[in-house]
mmCIF file of C-alpha atoms in Angstrom:
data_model
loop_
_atom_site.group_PDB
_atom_site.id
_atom_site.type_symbol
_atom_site.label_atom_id
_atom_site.label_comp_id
_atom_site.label_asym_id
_atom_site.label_seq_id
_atom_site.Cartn_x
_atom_site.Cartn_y
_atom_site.Cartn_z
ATOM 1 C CA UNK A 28 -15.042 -4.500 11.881
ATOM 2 C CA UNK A 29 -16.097 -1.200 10.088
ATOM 3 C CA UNK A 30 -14.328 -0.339 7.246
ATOM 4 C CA UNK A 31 -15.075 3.858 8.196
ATOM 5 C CA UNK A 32 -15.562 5.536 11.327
ATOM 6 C CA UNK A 33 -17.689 8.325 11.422
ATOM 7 C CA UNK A 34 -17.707 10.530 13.840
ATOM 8 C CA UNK A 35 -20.143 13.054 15.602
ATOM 9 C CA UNK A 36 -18.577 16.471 14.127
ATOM 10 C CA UNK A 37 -21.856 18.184 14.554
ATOM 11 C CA UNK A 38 -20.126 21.059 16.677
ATOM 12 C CA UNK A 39 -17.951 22.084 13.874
ATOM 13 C CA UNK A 40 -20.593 22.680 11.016
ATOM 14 C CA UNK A 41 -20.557 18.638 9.990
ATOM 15 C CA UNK A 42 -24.340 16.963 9.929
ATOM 16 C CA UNK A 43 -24.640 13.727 11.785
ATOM 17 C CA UNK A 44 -27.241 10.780 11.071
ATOM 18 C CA UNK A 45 -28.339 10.446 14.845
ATOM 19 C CA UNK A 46 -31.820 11.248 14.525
ATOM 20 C CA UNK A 47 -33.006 8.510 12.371
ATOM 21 C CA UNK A 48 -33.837 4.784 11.752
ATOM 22 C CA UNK A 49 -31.023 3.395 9.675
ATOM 23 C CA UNK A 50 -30.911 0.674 7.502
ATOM 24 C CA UNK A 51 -28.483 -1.723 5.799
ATOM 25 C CA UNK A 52 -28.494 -2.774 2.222
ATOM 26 C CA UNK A 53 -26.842 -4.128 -0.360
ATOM 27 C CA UNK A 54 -26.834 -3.934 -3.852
ATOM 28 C CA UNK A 55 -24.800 -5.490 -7.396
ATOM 29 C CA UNK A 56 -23.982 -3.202 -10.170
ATOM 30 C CA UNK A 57 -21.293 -3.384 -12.680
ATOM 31 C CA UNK A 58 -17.911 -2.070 -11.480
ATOM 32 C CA UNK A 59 -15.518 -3.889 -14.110
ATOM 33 C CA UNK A 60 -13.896 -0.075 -14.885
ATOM 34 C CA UNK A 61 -12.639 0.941 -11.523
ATOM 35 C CA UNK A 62 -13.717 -1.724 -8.543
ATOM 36 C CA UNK A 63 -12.246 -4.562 -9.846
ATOM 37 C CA UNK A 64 -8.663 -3.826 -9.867
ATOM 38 C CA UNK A 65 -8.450 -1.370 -12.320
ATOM 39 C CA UNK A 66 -10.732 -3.667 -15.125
ATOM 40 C CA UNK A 67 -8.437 -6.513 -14.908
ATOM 41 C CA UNK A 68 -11.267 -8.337 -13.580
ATOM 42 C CA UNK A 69 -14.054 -8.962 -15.414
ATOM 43 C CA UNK A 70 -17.400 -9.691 -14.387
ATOM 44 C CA UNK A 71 -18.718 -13.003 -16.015
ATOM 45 C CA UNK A 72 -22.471 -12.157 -16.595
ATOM 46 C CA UNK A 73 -23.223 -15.627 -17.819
ATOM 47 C CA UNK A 74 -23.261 -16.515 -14.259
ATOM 48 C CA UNK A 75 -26.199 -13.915 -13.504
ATOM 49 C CA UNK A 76 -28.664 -13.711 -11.336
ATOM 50 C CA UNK A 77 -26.051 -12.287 -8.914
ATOM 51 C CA UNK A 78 -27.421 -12.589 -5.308
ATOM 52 C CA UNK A 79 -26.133 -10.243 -2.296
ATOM 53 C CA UNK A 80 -26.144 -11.494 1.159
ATOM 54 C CA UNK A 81 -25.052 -11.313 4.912
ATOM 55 C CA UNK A 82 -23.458 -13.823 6.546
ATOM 56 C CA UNK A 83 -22.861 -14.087 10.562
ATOM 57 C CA UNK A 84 -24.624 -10.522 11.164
ATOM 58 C CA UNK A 85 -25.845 -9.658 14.603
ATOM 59 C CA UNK A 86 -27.070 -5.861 15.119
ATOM 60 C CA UNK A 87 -27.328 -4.786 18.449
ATOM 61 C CA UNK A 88 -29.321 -1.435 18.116
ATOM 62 C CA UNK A 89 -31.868 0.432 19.351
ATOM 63 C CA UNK A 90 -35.509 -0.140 17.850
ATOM 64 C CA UNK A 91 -37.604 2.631 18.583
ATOM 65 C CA UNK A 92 -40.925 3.202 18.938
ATOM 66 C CA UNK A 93 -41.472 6.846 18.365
ATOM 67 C CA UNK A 94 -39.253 9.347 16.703
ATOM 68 C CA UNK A 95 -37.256 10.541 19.915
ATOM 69 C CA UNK A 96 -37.236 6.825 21.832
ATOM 70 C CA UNK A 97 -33.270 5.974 20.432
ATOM 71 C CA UNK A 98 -31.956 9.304 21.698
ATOM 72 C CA UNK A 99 -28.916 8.920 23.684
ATOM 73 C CA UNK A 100 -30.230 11.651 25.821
ATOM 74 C CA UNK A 101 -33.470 9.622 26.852
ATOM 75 C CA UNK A 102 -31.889 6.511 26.624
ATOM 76 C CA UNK A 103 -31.843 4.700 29.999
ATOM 77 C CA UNK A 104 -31.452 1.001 29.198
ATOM 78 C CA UNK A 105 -28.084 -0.553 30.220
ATOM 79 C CA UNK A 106 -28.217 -2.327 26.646
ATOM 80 C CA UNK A 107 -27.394 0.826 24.909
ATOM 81 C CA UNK A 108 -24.027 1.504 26.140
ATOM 82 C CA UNK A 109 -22.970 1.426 23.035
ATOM 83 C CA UNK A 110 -24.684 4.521 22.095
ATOM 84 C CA UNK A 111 -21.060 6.146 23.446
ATOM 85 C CA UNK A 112 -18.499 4.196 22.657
ATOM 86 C CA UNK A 113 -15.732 4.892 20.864
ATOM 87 C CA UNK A 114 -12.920 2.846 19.266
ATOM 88 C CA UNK A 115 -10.234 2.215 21.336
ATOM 89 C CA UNK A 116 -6.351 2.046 20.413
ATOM 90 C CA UNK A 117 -6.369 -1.466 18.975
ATOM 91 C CA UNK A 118 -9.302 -1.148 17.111
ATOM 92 C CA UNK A 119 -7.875 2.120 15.707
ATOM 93 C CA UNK A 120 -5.330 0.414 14.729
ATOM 94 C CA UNK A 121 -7.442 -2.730 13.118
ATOM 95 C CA UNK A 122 -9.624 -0.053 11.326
ATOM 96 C CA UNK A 123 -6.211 1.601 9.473
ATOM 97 C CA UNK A 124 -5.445 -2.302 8.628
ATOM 98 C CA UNK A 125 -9.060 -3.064 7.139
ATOM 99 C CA UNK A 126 -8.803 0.194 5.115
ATOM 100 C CA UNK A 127 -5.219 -0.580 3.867
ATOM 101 C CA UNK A 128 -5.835 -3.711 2.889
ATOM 102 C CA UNK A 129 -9.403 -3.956 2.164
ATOM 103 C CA UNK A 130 -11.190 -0.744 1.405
ATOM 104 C CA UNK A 131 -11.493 -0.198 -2.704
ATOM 105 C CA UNK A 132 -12.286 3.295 -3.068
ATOM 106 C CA UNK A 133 -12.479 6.291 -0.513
ATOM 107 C CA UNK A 134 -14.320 9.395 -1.263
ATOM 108 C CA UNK A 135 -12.059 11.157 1.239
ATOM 109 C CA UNK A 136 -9.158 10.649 -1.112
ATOM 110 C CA UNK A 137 -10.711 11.151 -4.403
ATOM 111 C CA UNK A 138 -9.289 14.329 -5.651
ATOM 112 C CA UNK A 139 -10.973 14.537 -9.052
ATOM 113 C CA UNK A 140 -14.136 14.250 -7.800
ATOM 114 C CA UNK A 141 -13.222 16.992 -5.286
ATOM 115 C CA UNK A 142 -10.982 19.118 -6.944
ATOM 116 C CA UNK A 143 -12.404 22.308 -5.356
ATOM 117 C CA UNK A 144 -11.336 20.426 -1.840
ATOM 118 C CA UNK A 145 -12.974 17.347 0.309
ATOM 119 C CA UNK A 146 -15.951 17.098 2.116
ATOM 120 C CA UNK A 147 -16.153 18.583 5.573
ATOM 121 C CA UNK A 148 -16.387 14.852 7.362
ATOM 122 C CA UNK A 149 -13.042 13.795 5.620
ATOM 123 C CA UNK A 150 -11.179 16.657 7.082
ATOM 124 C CA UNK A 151 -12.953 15.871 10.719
ATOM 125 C CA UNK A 152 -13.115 11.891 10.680
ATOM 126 C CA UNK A 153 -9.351 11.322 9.254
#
């Protein structure tokens, strides 16, 4: 289950990451001050080397072999279906859940880092 949805808003002005090879990663880095309910939690370093891992995870993607074989336009193989999905009512619904009960921080609500007003793919994927 994702924890954000974003959507293809390139008709009203918002870029969209369709055109590239995407990657996952992870990473560690000291968050005692605002991920870690409000510095209540501290991180015990004596325990480092901190390792980051995934467990259980299957990606079902498109691996191309030039720059234009993963368009959805030229894309002919039953197996990428997926290319056009879109979440359906229940997952809606299981998305708003995740983000309610999981989700620690969200740009898209951060209004001192956007005083001036939030980014264009808040407004559009909300």
């Amino acid at each position: 289950m994702p924890i954000r949805e974003y959507k293809n808003s390139e008709s009203m002005g918002v870029s969209y990451p369709k055109n590239q090879p995407m990657r996952i990663y992870s990473s560690l880095w000291n968050a005692d001050d605002w991920a870690t309910r409000g510095g209540l939690v501290k991180t015990d370093w004596s325990q480092a080397p901190f390792s980051a891992s995934y467990r259980n995870f299957n990606a079902n993607a498109c691996i191309p072999n030039s720059p234009s074989s993963c368009n959805s336009n030229t894309t002919t193989s039953t197996n990428s279906s997926w290319l056009n999905e879109e979440l359906d009512n229940t997952s809606q619904e299981r998305l708003k859940w995740v983000q309610k009960n999981y989700m620690v921080y969200n740009y898209c609500t951060d209004s001192k880092r956007f005083p001036q007003g939030f980014p264009a793919d808040c407004l559009q994927n909300s």
